[in-house]
mmCIF file with all atom_site columns, C-alpha atoms in Angstrom:
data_model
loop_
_atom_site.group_PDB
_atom_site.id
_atom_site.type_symbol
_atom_site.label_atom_id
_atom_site.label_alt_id
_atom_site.label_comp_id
_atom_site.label_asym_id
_atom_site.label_entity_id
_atom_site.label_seq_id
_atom_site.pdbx_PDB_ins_code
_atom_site.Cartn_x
_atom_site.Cartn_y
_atom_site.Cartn_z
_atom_site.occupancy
_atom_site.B_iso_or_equiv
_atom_site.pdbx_formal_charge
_atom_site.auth_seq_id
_atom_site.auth_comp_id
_atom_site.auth_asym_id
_atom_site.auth_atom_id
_atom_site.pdbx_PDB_model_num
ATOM 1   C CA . UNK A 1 1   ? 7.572   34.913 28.305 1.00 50.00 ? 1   UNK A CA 1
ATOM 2   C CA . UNK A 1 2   ? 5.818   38.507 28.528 1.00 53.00 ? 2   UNK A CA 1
ATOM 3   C CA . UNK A 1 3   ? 6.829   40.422 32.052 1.00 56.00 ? 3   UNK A CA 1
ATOM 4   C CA . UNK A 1 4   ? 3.315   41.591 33.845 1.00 56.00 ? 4   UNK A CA 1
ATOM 5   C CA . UNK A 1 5   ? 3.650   44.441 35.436 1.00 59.00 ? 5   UNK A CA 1
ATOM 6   C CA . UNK A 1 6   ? 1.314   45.048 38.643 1.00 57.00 ? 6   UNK A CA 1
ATOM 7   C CA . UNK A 1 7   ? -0.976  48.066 38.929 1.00 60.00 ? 7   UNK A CA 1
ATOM 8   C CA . UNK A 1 8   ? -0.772  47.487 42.621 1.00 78.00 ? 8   UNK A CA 1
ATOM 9   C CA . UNK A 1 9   ? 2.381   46.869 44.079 1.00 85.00 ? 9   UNK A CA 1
ATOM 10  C CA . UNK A 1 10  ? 0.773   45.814 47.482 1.00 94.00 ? 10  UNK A CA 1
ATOM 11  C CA . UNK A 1 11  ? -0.967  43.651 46.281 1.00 94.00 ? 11  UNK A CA 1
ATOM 12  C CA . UNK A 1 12  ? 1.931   41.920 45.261 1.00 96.00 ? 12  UNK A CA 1
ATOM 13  C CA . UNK A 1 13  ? 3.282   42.307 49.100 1.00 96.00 ? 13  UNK A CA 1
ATOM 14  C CA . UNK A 1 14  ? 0.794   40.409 49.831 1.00 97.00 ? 14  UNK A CA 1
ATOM 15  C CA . UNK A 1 15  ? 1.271   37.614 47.523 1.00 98.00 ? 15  UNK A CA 1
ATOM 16  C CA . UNK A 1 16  ? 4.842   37.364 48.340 1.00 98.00 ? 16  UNK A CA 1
ATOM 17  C CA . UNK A 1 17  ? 3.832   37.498 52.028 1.00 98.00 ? 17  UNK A CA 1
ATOM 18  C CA . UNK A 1 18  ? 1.574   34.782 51.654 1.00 98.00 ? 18  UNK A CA 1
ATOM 19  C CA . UNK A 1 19  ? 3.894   32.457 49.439 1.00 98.00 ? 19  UNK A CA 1
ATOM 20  C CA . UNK A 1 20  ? 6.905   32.757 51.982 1.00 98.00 ? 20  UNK A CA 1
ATOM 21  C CA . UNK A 1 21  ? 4.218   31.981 55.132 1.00 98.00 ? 21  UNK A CA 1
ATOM 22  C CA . UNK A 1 22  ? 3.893   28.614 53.196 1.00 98.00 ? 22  UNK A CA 1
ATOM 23  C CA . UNK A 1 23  ? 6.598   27.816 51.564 1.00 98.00 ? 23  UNK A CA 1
ATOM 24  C CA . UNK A 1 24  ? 7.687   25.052 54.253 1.00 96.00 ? 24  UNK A CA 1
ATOM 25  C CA . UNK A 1 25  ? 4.719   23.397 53.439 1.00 95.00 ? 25  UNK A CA 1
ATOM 26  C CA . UNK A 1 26  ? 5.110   19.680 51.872 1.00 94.00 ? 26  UNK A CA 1
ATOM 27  C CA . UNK A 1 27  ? 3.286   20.330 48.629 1.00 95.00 ? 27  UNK A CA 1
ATOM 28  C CA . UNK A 1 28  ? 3.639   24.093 49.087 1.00 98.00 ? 28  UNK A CA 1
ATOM 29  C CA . UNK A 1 29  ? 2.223   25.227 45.428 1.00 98.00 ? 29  UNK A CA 1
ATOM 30  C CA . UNK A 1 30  ? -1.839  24.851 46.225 1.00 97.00 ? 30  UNK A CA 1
ATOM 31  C CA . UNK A 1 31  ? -2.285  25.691 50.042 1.00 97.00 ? 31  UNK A CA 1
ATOM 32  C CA . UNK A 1 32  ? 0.030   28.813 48.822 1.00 98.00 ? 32  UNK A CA 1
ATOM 33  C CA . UNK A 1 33  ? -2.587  29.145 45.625 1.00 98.00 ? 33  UNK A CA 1
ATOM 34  C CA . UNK A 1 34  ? -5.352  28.381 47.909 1.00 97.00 ? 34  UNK A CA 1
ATOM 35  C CA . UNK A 1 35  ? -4.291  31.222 50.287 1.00 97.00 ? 35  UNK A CA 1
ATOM 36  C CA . UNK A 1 36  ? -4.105  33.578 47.689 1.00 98.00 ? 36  UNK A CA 1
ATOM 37  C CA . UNK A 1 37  ? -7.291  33.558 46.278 1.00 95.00 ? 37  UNK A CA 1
ATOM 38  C CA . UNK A 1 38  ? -8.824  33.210 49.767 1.00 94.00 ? 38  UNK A CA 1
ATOM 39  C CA . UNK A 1 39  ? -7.315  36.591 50.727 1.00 95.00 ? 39  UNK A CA 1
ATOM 40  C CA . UNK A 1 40  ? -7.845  38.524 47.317 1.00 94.00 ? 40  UNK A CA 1
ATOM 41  C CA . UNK A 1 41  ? -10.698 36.049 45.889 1.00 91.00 ? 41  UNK A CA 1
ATOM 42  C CA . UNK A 1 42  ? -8.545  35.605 43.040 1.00 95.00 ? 42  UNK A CA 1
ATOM 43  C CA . UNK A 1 43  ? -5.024  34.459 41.594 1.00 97.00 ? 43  UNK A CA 1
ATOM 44  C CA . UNK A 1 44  ? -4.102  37.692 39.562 1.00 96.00 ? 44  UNK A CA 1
ATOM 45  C CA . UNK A 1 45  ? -1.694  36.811 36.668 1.00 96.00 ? 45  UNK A CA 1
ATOM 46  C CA . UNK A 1 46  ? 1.002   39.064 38.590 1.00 96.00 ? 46  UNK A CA 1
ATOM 47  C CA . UNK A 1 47  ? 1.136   36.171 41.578 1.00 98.00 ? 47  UNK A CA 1
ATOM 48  C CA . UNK A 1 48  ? 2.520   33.789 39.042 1.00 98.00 ? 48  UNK A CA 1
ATOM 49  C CA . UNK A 1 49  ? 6.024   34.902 39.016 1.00 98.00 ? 49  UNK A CA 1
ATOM 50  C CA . UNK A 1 50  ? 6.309   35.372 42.452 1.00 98.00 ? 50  UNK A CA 1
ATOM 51  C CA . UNK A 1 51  ? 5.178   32.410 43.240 1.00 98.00 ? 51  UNK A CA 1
ATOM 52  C CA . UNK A 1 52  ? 7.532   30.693 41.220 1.00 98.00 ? 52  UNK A CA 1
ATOM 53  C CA . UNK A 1 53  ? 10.221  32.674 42.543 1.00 98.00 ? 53  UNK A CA 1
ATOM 54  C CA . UNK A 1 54  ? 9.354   31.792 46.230 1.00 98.00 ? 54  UNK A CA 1
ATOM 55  C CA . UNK A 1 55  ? 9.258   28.124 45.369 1.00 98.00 ? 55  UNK A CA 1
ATOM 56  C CA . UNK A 1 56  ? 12.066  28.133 43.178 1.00 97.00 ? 56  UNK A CA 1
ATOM 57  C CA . UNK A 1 57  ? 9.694   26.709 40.056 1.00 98.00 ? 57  UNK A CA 1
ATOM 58  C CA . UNK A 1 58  ? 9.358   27.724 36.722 1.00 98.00 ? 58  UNK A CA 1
ATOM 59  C CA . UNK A 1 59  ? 6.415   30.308 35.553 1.00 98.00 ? 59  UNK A CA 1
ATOM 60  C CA . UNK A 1 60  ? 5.518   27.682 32.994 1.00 98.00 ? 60  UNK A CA 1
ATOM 61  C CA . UNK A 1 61  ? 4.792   24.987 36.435 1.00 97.00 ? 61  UNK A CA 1
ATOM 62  C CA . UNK A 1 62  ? 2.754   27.390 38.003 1.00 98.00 ? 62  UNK A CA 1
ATOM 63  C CA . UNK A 1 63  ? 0.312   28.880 35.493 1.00 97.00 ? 63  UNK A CA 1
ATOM 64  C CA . UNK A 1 64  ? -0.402  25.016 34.651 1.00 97.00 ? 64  UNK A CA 1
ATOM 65  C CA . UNK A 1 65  ? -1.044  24.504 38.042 1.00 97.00 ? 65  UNK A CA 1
ATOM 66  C CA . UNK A 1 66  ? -3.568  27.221 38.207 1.00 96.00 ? 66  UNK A CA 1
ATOM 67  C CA . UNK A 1 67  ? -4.943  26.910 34.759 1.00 91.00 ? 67  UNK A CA 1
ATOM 68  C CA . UNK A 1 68  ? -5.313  23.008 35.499 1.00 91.00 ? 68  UNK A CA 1
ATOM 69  C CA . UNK A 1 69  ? -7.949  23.347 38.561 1.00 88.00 ? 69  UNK A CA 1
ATOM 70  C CA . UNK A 1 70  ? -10.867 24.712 37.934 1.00 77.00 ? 70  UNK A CA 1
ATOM 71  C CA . UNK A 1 71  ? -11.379 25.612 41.156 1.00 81.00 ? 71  UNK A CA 1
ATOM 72  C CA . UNK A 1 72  ? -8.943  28.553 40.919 1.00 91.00 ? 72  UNK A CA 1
ATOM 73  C CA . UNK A 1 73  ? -9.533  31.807 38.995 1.00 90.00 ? 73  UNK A CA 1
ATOM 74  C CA . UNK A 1 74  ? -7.133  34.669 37.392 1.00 92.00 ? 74  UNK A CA 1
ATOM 75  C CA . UNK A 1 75  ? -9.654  37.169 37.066 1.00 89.00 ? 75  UNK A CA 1
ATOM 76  C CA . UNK A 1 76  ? -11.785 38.795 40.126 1.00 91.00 ? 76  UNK A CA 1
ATOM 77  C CA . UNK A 1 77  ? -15.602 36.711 40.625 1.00 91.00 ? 77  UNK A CA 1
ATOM 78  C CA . UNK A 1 78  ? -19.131 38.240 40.470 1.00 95.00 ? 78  UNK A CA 1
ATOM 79  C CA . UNK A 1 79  ? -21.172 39.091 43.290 1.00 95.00 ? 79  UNK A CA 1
ATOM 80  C CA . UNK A 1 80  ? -22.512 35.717 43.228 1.00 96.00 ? 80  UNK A CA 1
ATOM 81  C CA . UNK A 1 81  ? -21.121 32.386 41.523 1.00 94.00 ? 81  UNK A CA 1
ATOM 82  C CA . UNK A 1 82  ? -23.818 30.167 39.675 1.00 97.00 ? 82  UNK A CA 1
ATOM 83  C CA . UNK A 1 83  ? -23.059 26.483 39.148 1.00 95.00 ? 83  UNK A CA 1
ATOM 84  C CA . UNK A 1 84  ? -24.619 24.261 36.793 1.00 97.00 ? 84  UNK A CA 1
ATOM 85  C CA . UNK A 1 85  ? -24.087 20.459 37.519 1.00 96.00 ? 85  UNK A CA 1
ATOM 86  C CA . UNK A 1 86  ? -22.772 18.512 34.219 1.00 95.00 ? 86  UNK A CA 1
ATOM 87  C CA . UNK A 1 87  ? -22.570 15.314 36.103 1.00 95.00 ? 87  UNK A CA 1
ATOM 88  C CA . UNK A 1 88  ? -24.341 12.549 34.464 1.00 96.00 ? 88  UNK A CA 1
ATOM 89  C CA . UNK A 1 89  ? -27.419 12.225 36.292 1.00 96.00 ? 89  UNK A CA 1
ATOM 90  C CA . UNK A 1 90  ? -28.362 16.153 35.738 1.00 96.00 ? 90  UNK A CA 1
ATOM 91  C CA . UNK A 1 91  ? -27.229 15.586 31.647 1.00 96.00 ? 91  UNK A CA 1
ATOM 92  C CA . UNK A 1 92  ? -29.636 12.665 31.271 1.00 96.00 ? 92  UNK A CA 1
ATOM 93  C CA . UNK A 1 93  ? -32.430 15.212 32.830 1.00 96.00 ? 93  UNK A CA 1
ATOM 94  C CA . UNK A 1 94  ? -31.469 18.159 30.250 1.00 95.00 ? 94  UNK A CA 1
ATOM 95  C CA . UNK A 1 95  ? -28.589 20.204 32.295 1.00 95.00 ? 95  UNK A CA 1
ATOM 96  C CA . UNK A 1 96  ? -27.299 20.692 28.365 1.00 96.00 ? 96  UNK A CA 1
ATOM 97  C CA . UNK A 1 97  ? -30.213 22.494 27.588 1.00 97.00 ? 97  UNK A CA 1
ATOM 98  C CA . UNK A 1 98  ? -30.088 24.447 30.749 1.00 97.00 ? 98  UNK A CA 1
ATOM 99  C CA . UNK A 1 99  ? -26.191 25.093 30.262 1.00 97.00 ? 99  UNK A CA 1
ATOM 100 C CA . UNK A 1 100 ? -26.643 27.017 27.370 1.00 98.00 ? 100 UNK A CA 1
ATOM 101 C CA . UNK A 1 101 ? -29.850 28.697 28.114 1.00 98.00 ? 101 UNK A CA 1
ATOM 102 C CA . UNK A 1 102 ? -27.899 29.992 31.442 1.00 98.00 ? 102 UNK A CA 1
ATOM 103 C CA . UNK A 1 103 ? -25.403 31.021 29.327 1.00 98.00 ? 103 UNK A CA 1
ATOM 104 C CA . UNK A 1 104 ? -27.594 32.909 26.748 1.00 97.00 ? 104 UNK A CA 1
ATOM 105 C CA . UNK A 1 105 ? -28.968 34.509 29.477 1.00 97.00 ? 105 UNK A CA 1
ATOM 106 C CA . UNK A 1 106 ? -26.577 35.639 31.167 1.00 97.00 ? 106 UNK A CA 1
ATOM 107 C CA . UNK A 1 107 ? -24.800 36.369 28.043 1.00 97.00 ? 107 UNK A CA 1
ATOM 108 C CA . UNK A 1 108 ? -21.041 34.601 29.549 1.00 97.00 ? 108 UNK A CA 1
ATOM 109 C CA . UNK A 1 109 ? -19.554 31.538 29.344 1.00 96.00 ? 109 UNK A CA 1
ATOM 110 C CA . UNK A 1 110 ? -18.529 29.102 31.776 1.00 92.00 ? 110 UNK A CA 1
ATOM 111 C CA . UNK A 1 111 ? -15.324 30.837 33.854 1.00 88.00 ? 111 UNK A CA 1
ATOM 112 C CA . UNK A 1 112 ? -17.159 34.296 32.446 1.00 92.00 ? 112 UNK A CA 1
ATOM 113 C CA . UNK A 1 113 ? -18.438 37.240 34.825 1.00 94.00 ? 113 UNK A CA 1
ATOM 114 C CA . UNK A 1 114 ? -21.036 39.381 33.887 1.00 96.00 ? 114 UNK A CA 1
ATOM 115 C CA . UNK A 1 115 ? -20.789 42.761 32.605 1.00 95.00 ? 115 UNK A CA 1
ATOM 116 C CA . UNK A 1 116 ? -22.512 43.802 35.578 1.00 96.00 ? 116 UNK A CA 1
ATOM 117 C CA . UNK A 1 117 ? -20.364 41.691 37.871 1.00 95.00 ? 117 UNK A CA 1
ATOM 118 C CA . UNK A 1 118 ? -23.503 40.136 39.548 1.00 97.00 ? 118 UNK A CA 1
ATOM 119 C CA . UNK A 1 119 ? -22.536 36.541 38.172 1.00 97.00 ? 119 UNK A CA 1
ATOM 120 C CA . UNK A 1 120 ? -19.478 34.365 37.502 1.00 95.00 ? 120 UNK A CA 1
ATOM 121 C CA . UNK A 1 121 ? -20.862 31.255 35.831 1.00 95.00 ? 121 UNK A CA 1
ATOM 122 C CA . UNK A 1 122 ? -18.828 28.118 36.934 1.00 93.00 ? 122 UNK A CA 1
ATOM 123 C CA . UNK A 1 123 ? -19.325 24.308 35.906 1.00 93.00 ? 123 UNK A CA 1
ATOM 124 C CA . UNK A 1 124 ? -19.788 21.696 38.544 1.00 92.00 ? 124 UNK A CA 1
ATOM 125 C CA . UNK A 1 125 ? -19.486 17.765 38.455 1.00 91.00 ? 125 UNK A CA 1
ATOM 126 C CA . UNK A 1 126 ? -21.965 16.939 40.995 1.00 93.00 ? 126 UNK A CA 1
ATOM 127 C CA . UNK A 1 127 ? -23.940 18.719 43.486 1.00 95.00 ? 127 UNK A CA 1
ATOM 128 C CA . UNK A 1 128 ? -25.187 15.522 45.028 1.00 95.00 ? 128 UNK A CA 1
ATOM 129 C CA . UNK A 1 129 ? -28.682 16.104 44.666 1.00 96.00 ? 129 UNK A CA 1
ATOM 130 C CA . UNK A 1 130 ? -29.380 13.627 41.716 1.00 95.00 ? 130 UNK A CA 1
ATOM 131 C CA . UNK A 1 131 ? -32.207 12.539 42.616 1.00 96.00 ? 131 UNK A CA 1
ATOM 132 C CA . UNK A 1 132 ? -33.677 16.026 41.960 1.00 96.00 ? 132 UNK A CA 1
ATOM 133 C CA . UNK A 1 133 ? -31.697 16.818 38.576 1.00 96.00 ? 133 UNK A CA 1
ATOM 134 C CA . UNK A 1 134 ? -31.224 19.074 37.190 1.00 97.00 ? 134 UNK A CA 1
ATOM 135 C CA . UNK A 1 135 ? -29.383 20.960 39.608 1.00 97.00 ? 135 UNK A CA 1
ATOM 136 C CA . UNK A 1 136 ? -27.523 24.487 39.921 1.00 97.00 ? 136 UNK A CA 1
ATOM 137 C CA . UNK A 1 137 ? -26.086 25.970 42.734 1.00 97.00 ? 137 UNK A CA 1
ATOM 138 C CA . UNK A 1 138 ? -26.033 30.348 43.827 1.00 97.00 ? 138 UNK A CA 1
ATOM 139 C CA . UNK A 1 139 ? -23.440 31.032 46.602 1.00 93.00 ? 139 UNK A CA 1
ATOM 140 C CA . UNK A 1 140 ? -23.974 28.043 48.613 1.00 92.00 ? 140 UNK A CA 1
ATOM 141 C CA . UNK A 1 141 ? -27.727 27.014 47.820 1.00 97.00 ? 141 UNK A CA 1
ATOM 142 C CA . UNK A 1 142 ? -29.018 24.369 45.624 1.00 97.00 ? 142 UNK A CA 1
ATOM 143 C CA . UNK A 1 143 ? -31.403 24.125 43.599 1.00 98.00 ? 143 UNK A CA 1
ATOM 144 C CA . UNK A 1 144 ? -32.908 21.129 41.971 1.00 97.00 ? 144 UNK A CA 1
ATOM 145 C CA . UNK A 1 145 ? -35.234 20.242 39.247 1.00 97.00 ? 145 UNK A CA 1
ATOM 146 C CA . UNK A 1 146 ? -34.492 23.332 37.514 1.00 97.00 ? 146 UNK A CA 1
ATOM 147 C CA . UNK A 1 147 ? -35.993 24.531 34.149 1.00 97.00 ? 147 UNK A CA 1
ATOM 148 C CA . UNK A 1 148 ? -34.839 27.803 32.398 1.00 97.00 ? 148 UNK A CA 1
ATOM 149 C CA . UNK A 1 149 ? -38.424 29.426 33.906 1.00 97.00 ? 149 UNK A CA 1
ATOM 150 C CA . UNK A 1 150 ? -36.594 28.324 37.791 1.00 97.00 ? 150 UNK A CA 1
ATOM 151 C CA . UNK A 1 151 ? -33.190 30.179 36.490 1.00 97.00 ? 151 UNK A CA 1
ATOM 152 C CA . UNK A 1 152 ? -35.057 33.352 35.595 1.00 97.00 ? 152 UNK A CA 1
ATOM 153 C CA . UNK A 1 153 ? -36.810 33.246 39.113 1.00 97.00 ? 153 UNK A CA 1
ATOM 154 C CA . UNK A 1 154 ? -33.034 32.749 40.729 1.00 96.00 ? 154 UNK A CA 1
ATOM 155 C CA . UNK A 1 155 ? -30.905 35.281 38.649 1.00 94.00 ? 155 UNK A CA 1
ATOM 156 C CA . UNK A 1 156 ? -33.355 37.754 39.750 1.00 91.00 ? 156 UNK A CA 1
#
């Protein structure tokens, strides 16, 4: 496995800092993940081994880990994180269709930021508001019934 060497060795300080403070815990590996990205907003690929190392795991059981939820991300997030709901009620109501025209115009993929960090486009499996579908969500506001004319008004 490669070695990744940190441009910023306090940032890994703080990593290891946080890892130790929960190390205790029962379950220890996602409240210390959790914390990590909380404080930095991210889990940089340079927390992996020291995470490991803390818990006594293997580099291989904690990249999964993070790589498994989507929730967590190894690269910093855009200004503002846009969700598009692919539960089933906002598919039957043409969230495909709105999926990739968010995409197009935003010109990333789900996980993706864009070039100028405004947006980090992120998949959701319900937003609860079915009833209106379909739905995305900016930050922590959702929007319902929305058409690619709605997502222009929004990403503006």
């Amino acid at each position: 496995m490669r070695r990744v060497k940190s441009a910023e060795p306090q940032q890994d300080v703080r990593i290891r800092r946080l890892a130790e403070a929960k190390a205790a815990e029962p379950g220890a590996l996602l409240p210390i993940l959790h914390s990590i990205q909380d404080e930095i907003g991210y889990v940089p690929e340079t927390a992996v081994p020291i995470v490991a190392d803390v818990l006594n795991l293997s580099r291989a059981e904690v990249h999964g880990v993070v790589t498994f939820y989507h929730f967590f991300r190894m690269h910093p997030a855009g200004k503002h994180t846009l969700y598009v709901c692919r539960a089933e009620a906002c598919q039957s109501m043409g969230s495909r269709k709105l999926e990739q025209y968010v995409q197009q115009k935003l010109g990333v993929d789900f996980h993706g930021t864009t070039a100028d960090g405004r947006f980090t486009l992120e998949p959701v499996y319900c937003l609860g508001n079915c009833a209106s579908s379909p739905a995305v969500m900016v930050d922590e506001t959702v929007y319902g019934r929305v058409t690619p004319e709605r997502i222009d008004e929004i990403v503006s």
